[in-house]
mmCIF file of C-alpha atoms and ligand atoms in Angstrom:
data_model
loop_
_atom_site.group_PDB
_atom_site.id
_atom_site.type_symbol
_atom_site.label_atom_id
_atom_site.label_comp_id
_atom_site.label_asym_id
_atom_site.label_seq_id
_atom_site.Cartn_x
_atom_site.Cartn_y
_atom_site.Cartn_z
ATOM 1 C CA MET U 26 -10.419 10.088 8.046
ATOM 2 C CA THR U 27 -9.420 8.381 11.305
ATOM 3 C CA THR U 28 -8.815 4.756 12.248
ATOM 4 C CA LEU U 29 -12.406 4.560 13.556
ATOM 5 C CA ASP U 30 -13.800 5.667 10.187
ATOM 6 C CA PHE U 31 -12.644 2.427 8.546
ATOM 7 C CA HIS U 32 -15.188 0.474 10.585
ATOM 8 C CA LYS U 33 -17.804 3.216 10.162
ATOM 9 C CA PHE U 34 -17.385 3.272 6.373
ATOM 10 C CA LYS U 35 -17.890 -0.500 6.220
ATOM 11 C CA SER U 36 -21.020 -0.314 8.346
ATOM 12 C CA GLU U 37 -22.359 2.435 6.057
ATOM 13 C CA ASN U 38 -21.455 0.503 2.903
ATOM 14 C CA ARG U 39 -19.209 3.345 1.795
ATOM 15 C CA LYS U 40 -16.233 2.100 -0.226
ATOM 16 C CA ILE U 41 -12.701 3.172 0.717
ATOM 17 C CA SER U 42 -10.277 4.454 -1.945
ATOM 18 C CA MET U 43 -6.564 4.085 -1.290
ATOM 19 C CA VAL U 44 -3.451 4.646 -3.401
ATOM 20 C CA THR U 45 0.217 4.230 -2.691
ATOM 21 C CA CYS U 46 2.488 7.247 -2.507
ATOM 22 C CA TYR U 47 6.163 7.689 -1.703
ATOM 23 C CA ASP U 48 7.043 11.369 -2.193
ATOM 24 C CA SER U 49 5.812 14.817 -1.240
ATOM 25 C CA THR U 50 5.061 16.058 -4.799
ATOM 26 C CA PHE U 51 2.466 13.356 -5.447
ATOM 27 C CA ALA U 52 1.339 13.518 -1.806
ATOM 28 C CA LYS U 53 0.369 17.180 -2.291
ATOM 29 C CA ILE U 54 -1.778 16.252 -5.299
ATOM 30 C CA ILE U 55 -3.418 13.386 -3.390
ATOM 31 C CA ASN U 56 -3.975 15.655 -0.386
ATOM 32 C CA ASP U 57 -6.167 17.877 -2.588
ATOM 33 C CA SER U 58 -8.012 14.910 -4.136
ATOM 34 C CA ASP U 59 -10.967 12.788 -3.021
ATOM 35 C CA ILE U 60 -8.769 9.742 -2.278
ATOM 36 C CA ASP U 61 -9.595 8.529 1.252
ATOM 37 C CA CYS U 62 -6.198 7.334 2.408
ATOM 38 C CA ILE U 63 -2.586 6.735 1.402
ATOM 39 C CA LEU U 64 -0.411 3.644 1.626
ATOM 40 C CA ILE U 65 3.338 4.085 1.770
ATOM 41 C CA GLY U 66 3.890 0.612 0.399
ATOM 42 C CA ASP U 67 7.178 -1.205 0.456
ATOM 43 C CA SER U 68 6.470 -1.353 -3.300
ATOM 44 C CA ALA U 69 8.644 1.776 -3.004
ATOM 45 C CA SER U 70 11.441 -0.756 -3.352
ATOM 46 C CA MET U 71 10.392 -1.391 -6.966
ATOM 47 C CA VAL U 72 8.709 1.891 -7.909
ATOM 48 C CA MET U 73 11.213 4.310 -6.364
ATOM 49 C CA HIS U 74 14.406 2.282 -6.025
ATOM 50 C CA GLY U 75 14.233 0.077 -9.134
ATOM 51 C CA GLU U 76 14.459 -3.233 -7.250
ATOM 52 C CA LYS U 77 12.788 -6.404 -8.556
ATOM 53 C CA THR U 78 10.859 -7.197 -5.360
ATOM 54 C CA THR U 79 9.896 -5.610 -2.027
ATOM 55 C CA VAL U 80 12.440 -7.761 -0.172
ATOM 56 C CA PRO U 81 15.263 -5.163 -0.243
ATOM 57 C CA ALA U 82 13.060 -2.413 1.320
ATOM 58 C CA LYS U 83 14.805 -0.892 4.323
ATOM 59 C CA MET U 84 13.355 0.709 7.463
ATOM 60 C CA GLU U 85 15.303 3.889 6.682
ATOM 61 C CA TRP U 86 13.665 4.131 3.232
ATOM 62 C CA MET U 87 10.204 3.617 4.691
ATOM 63 C CA GLU U 88 10.811 6.297 7.303
ATOM 64 C CA GLU U 89 12.030 8.778 4.674
ATOM 65 C CA HIS U 90 9.126 8.059 2.316
ATOM 66 C CA THR U 91 6.693 8.389 5.228
ATOM 67 C CA ARG U 92 8.165 11.749 6.265
ATOM 68 C CA SER U 93 8.001 13.057 2.671
ATOM 69 C CA VAL U 94 4.413 11.908 2.158
ATOM 70 C CA ARG U 95 3.266 13.350 5.492
ATOM 71 C CA ASN U 96 4.897 16.689 4.573
ATOM 72 C CA GLY U 97 2.943 16.728 1.309
ATOM 73 C CA ALA U 98 -0.316 15.319 2.639
ATOM 74 C CA PRO U 99 -0.918 16.729 6.109
ATOM 75 C CA ASP U 100 -4.654 15.963 5.973
ATOM 76 C CA LYS U 101 -4.738 12.359 4.792
ATOM 77 C CA TYR U 102 -4.793 9.105 6.749
ATOM 78 C CA ILE U 103 -1.470 7.392 6.086
ATOM 79 C CA VAL U 104 -0.567 3.715 6.477
ATOM 80 C CA ALA U 105 3.105 2.725 6.197
ATOM 81 C CA ASP U 106 4.428 -0.744 5.421
ATOM 82 C CA MET U 107 6.594 -2.618 7.908
ATOM 83 C CA PRO U 108 9.432 -3.826 5.653
ATOM 84 C CA PHE U 109 10.637 -7.412 5.212
ATOM 85 C CA LEU U 110 11.523 -9.226 8.487
ATOM 86 C CA THR U 111 10.907 -6.243 10.769
ATOM 87 C CA THR U 112 8.122 -8.197 12.489
ATOM 88 C CA ARG U 113 10.147 -11.419 12.692
ATOM 89 C CA LYS U 114 13.023 -10.307 14.931
ATOM 90 C CA GLY U 115 11.208 -10.151 18.245
ATOM 91 C CA LEU U 116 8.740 -7.947 20.040
ATOM 92 C CA GLU U 117 11.094 -5.121 20.886
ATOM 93 C CA HIS U 118 12.456 -4.730 17.355
ATOM 94 C CA ALA U 119 8.988 -4.844 15.785
ATOM 95 C CA THR U 120 7.545 -2.323 18.254
ATOM 96 C CA ASP U 121 10.527 -0.031 17.711
ATOM 97 C CA CYS U 122 10.121 -0.164 13.894
ATOM 98 C CA ALA U 123 6.354 0.429 14.083
ATOM 99 C CA GLY U 124 6.930 3.368 16.444
ATOM 100 C CA ARG U 125 9.503 4.890 14.087
ATOM 101 C CA LEU U 126 6.967 4.867 11.235
ATOM 102 C CA LEU U 127 4.413 6.647 13.418
ATOM 103 C CA VAL U 128 7.009 9.203 14.511
ATOM 104 C CA ALA U 129 7.786 9.755 10.799
ATOM 105 C CA GLY U 130 4.131 10.646 10.216
ATOM 106 C CA ALA U 131 2.107 7.474 9.633
ATOM 107 C CA ASN U 132 -1.240 6.911 11.358
ATOM 108 C CA ALA U 133 -0.934 3.138 11.136
ATOM 109 C CA VAL U 134 1.347 0.338 9.954
ATOM 110 C CA LYS U 135 0.662 -2.550 7.603
ATOM 111 C CA ILE U 136 1.999 -6.036 8.342
ATOM 112 C CA GLU U 137 2.121 -8.932 5.861
ATOM 113 C CA GLY U 138 0.886 -12.317 7.113
ATOM 114 C CA ILE U 139 -0.458 -13.313 10.514
ATOM 115 C CA PHE U 140 0.768 -16.772 11.491
ATOM 116 C CA GLY U 141 3.929 -16.732 13.599
ATOM 117 C CA GLN U 142 3.552 -13.078 14.562
ATOM 118 C CA GLU U 143 0.299 -13.092 16.541
ATOM 119 C CA GLU U 144 1.918 -11.907 19.765
ATOM 120 C CA ILE U 145 3.763 -9.102 17.984
ATOM 121 C CA ILE U 146 0.647 -7.848 16.186
ATOM 122 C CA ALA U 147 -1.392 -7.880 19.425
ATOM 123 C CA HIS U 148 1.393 -6.031 21.257
ATOM 124 C CA ILE U 149 1.714 -3.338 18.573
ATOM 125 C CA VAL U 150 -2.072 -2.824 18.539
ATOM 126 C CA GLN U 151 -2.152 -2.648 22.338
ATOM 127 C CA SER U 152 0.675 -0.104 22.221
ATOM 128 C CA GLY U 153 -1.635 2.335 20.405
ATOM 129 C CA ILE U 154 -0.338 1.662 16.897
ATOM 130 C CA PRO U 155 -3.193 0.726 14.534
ATOM 131 C CA VAL U 156 -2.346 -2.296 12.389
ATOM 132 C CA MET U 157 -3.662 -3.059 8.893
ATOM 133 C CA ALA U 158 -3.200 -6.726 7.977
ATOM 134 C CA HIS U 159 -2.152 -7.873 4.491
ATOM 135 C CA LEU U 160 -3.148 -11.360 3.319
ATOM 136 C CA GLY U 161 -3.194 -13.418 0.116
ATOM 137 C CA LEU U 162 -0.327 -12.519 -2.192
ATOM 138 C CA THR U 163 2.004 -10.997 0.382
ATOM 139 C CA PRO U 164 4.910 -9.789 -1.817
ATOM 140 C CA GLN U 165 7.491 -10.161 0.966
ATOM 141 C CA PHE U 166 6.935 -13.935 0.529
ATOM 142 C CA TYR U 167 8.067 -13.675 -3.127
ATOM 143 C CA ASN U 168 10.732 -16.342 -2.677
ATOM 144 C CA ALA U 169 8.517 -18.663 -0.615
ATOM 145 C CA PHE U 170 5.647 -18.324 -3.137
ATOM 146 C CA GLY U 171 7.954 -18.794 -6.144
ATOM 147 C CA GLY U 172 7.024 -15.400 -7.602
ATOM 148 C CA HIS U 173 4.161 -12.906 -7.545
ATOM 149 C CA LYS U 174 1.398 -15.501 -7.933
ATOM 150 C CA MET U 175 -2.308 -15.542 -7.147
ATOM 151 C CA GLN U 176 -3.010 -17.149 -3.747
ATOM 152 C CA GLY U 177 -5.974 -18.991 -2.228
ATOM 153 C CA LYS U 178 -6.793 -21.044 -5.315
ATOM 154 C CA THR U 179 -7.181 -24.416 -3.601
ATOM 155 C CA GLU U 180 -9.757 -25.122 -0.899
ATOM 156 C CA ALA U 181 -7.029 -25.595 1.726
ATOM 157 C CA ALA U 182 -5.254 -22.373 0.723
ATOM 158 C CA ALA U 183 -8.549 -20.468 0.788
ATOM 159 C CA GLU U 184 -9.386 -21.844 4.252
ATOM 160 C CA LYS U 185 -5.984 -20.718 5.547
ATOM 161 C CA ILE U 186 -6.568 -17.144 4.336
ATOM 162 C CA ILE U 187 -10.061 -17.101 5.888
ATOM 163 C CA GLU U 188 -8.575 -18.308 9.171
ATOM 164 C CA GLU U 189 -5.877 -15.609 8.990
ATOM 165 C CA ALA U 190 -8.472 -12.905 8.283
ATOM 166 C CA LYS U 191 -10.543 -13.929 11.325
ATOM 167 C CA LEU U 192 -7.394 -13.992 13.448
ATOM 168 C CA ALA U 193 -6.381 -10.527 12.170
ATOM 169 C CA GLU U 194 -9.742 -9.190 13.339
ATOM 170 C CA LYS U 195 -9.395 -10.942 16.712
ATOM 171 C CA LEU U 196 -5.904 -9.501 17.231
ATOM 172 C CA GLY U 197 -7.302 -5.999 16.734
ATOM 173 C CA CYS U 198 -6.300 -5.175 13.146
ATOM 174 C CA PHE U 199 -8.545 -2.345 11.908
ATOM 175 C CA ALA U 200 -8.538 -3.353 8.219
ATOM 176 C CA ILE U 201 -7.233 -6.110 5.955
ATOM 177 C CA VAL U 202 -5.610 -5.790 2.531
ATOM 178 C CA LEU U 203 -6.483 -8.766 0.325
ATOM 179 C CA GLU U 204 -4.081 -9.071 -2.587
ATOM 180 C CA CYS U 205 -4.487 -11.308 -5.638
ATOM 181 C CA ILE U 206 -6.972 -13.869 -4.399
ATOM 182 C CA PRO U 207 -10.091 -15.125 -6.196
ATOM 183 C CA ALA U 208 -12.967 -12.614 -6.083
ATOM 184 C CA GLU U 209 -15.311 -15.209 -4.496
ATOM 185 C CA LEU U 210 -12.854 -15.791 -1.657
ATOM 186 C CA ALA U 211 -12.424 -12.041 -1.077
ATOM 187 C CA SER U 212 -16.199 -11.688 -0.995
ATOM 188 C CA LYS U 213 -16.507 -14.511 1.558
ATOM 189 C CA ILE U 214 -13.842 -12.921 3.782
ATOM 190 C CA THR U 215 -15.441 -9.477 3.457
ATOM 191 C CA LYS U 216 -18.711 -10.946 4.763
ATOM 192 C CA ALA U 217 -16.990 -12.975 7.506
ATOM 193 C CA VAL U 218 -15.172 -10.093 9.249
ATOM 194 C CA SER U 219 -16.429 -6.824 10.715
ATOM 195 C CA VAL U 220 -13.325 -4.871 9.711
ATOM 196 C CA PRO U 221 -13.084 -3.534 6.140
ATOM 197 C CA THR U 222 -11.196 -5.401 3.441
ATOM 198 C CA ILE U 223 -9.180 -3.389 0.922
ATOM 199 C CA GLY U 224 -8.661 -5.323 -2.287
ATOM 200 C CA ILE U 225 -6.020 -5.324 -5.004
ATOM 201 C CA GLY U 226 -6.698 -7.952 -7.625
ATOM 202 C CA ALA U 227 -9.372 -9.380 -5.324
ATOM 203 C CA GLY U 228 -12.644 -8.406 -7.039
ATOM 204 C CA VAL U 229 -15.205 -5.688 -6.515
ATOM 205 C CA GLU U 230 -16.841 -6.923 -3.322
ATOM 206 C CA CYS U 231 -14.052 -5.800 -1.000
ATOM 207 C CA ASP U 232 -14.904 -2.783 1.162
ATOM 208 C CA GLY U 233 -12.277 -0.704 -0.627
ATOM 209 C CA GLN U 234 -9.581 -0.832 -3.283
ATOM 210 C CA VAL U 235 -5.886 0.035 -3.365
ATOM 211 C CA LEU U 236 -3.639 0.515 -6.398
ATOM 212 C CA VAL U 237 -0.004 1.439 -6.842
ATOM 213 C CA LEU U 238 -0.131 5.111 -7.898
ATOM 214 C CA GLN U 239 2.410 4.893 -10.728
ATOM 215 C CA ASP U 240 0.607 1.814 -12.150
ATOM 216 C CA MET U 241 -2.799 3.509 -12.224
ATOM 217 C CA LEU U 242 -1.240 6.621 -13.782
ATOM 218 C CA GLY U 243 0.348 4.469 -16.492
ATOM 219 C CA MET U 244 3.888 5.447 -15.586
ATOM 220 C CA THR U 245 5.419 2.017 -15.004
ATOM 221 C CA GLY U 246 4.231 -0.033 -17.951
ATOM 222 C CA PHE U 247 3.075 -2.593 -15.339
ATOM 223 C CA LYS U 248 -0.267 -3.850 -16.642
ATOM 224 C CA MET U 249 -1.722 -6.678 -14.617
ATOM 225 C CA ARG U 250 -5.347 -7.543 -15.371
ATOM 226 C CA PHE U 251 -6.476 -5.857 -12.138
ATOM 227 C CA VAL U 252 -4.769 -2.512 -12.797
ATOM 228 C CA ARG U 253 -7.037 0.081 -14.372
ATOM 229 C CA GLN U 254 -4.903 2.754 -16.049
ATOM 230 C CA TYR U 255 -6.433 6.219 -15.560
ATOM 231 C CA LEU U 256 -3.733 8.133 -17.445
ATOM 232 C CA ASN U 257 -1.202 7.325 -20.130
ATOM 233 C CA GLY U 258 1.584 8.701 -17.938
ATOM 234 C CA LEU U 259 4.462 7.147 -19.893
ATOM 235 C CA GLU U 260 3.403 8.756 -23.161
ATOM 236 C CA LEU U 261 2.425 12.108 -21.630
ATOM 237 C CA ILE U 262 5.637 12.492 -19.633
ATOM 238 C CA LYS U 263 7.868 11.230 -22.445
ATOM 239 C CA GLY U 264 6.101 13.659 -24.816
ATOM 240 C CA ALA U 265 6.748 16.591 -22.472
ATOM 241 C CA LEU U 266 10.417 15.625 -22.037
ATOM 242 C CA ASN U 267 10.937 15.280 -25.789
ATOM 243 C CA GLN U 268 9.244 18.630 -26.425
ATOM 244 C CA TYR U 269 11.484 20.335 -23.838
ATOM 245 C CA SER U 270 14.565 18.684 -25.359
ATOM 246 C CA ALA U 271 13.497 19.761 -28.857
ATOM 247 C CA ASP U 272 12.944 23.344 -27.634
ATOM 248 C CA VAL U 273 16.399 23.453 -26.033
ATOM 249 C CA HIS U 274 18.048 21.981 -29.140
ATOM 250 C CA ALA U 275 16.200 24.473 -31.356
ATOM 251 C CA GLY U 276 17.164 27.403 -29.116
ATOM 252 C CA SER U 277 13.484 28.241 -28.591
ATOM 253 C CA PHE U 278 13.623 27.801 -24.813
ATOM 254 C CA PRO U 279 13.825 30.045 -22.857
ATOM 255 C CA ALA U 280 11.983 32.820 -24.654
ATOM 256 C CA GLY U 281 9.720 35.809 -23.972
ATOM 257 C CA ASP U 282 8.752 36.172 -20.295
ATOM 258 C CA GLU U 283 10.998 33.228 -19.422
ATOM 259 C CA ILE U 284 14.096 35.355 -20.047
ATOM 260 C CA LYS U 285 12.988 38.470 -18.125
HETATM 261 O O1 KIV F 320 3.511 -2.256 -1.083
HETATM 262 C C1 KIV F 320 2.415 -2.044 -1.631
HETATM 263 O O2 KIV F 320 2.266 -1.199 -2.512
HETATM 264 C C2 KIV F 320 1.269 -2.846 -1.187
HETATM 265 C C3 KIV F 320 0.007 -2.759 -1.985
HETATM 266 C C4 KIV F 320 0.179 -3.314 -3.331
HETATM 267 C C5 KIV F 320 -1.129 -3.340 -1.265
HETATM 268 O O3 KIV F 320 1.384 -3.531 -0.231
#
């Protein structure tokens, strides 16, 4: 998949599947799967570093996760998140951070919000760095939103997100993540822009879907209504660990060929 395929897939009505990934072990599995593309989300802050929000995510973490995922998934299209405030400290800083993520192995960067950073987004796009926009529940605004809450519920809030989506397209963003907004609003935006929308908690009419890998594999215990769990990872992994521990305690591991 290339940046141009996002537009092509939308025009062909072919849905885009995306999952997050942060390490090379999972990246290798995804590389050999049918998943279309990978997001190195700043959700790494919570999933990999145990933080409560994405606010503490650091550039250095995102670079390291990007490098690891690229090493494991050489064939996949990779989008990496620009962490909190990296696009709010001026053009030079933002361009430098975006460039570092591409050098680390990303094909594109994702930026939360539009208003107040129009010039920066246009500059990054014009510098040859594809930008995916992220609208609706933008988790870096956790403190401003008063938590991880659904967005776009009032008419005024919905209008603002529509306006942002149109602006994202105009600034050259190649795709738009729509997080936790009403399905009808996501559908309206999907019809209003020519670039694909990738939904998470935004209904089925988006042009694609993204989920946090560890949530969909049932490893985090995080069960929002929009997360479909495809594996009971917690139980399976805990079961394997307990079996290994029991084998060690019983003196039955290692045995046979394992000792040779
Ligand atoms: O950081 C992340 O994982 C994300 C997705 C939830 C869209 O931004």
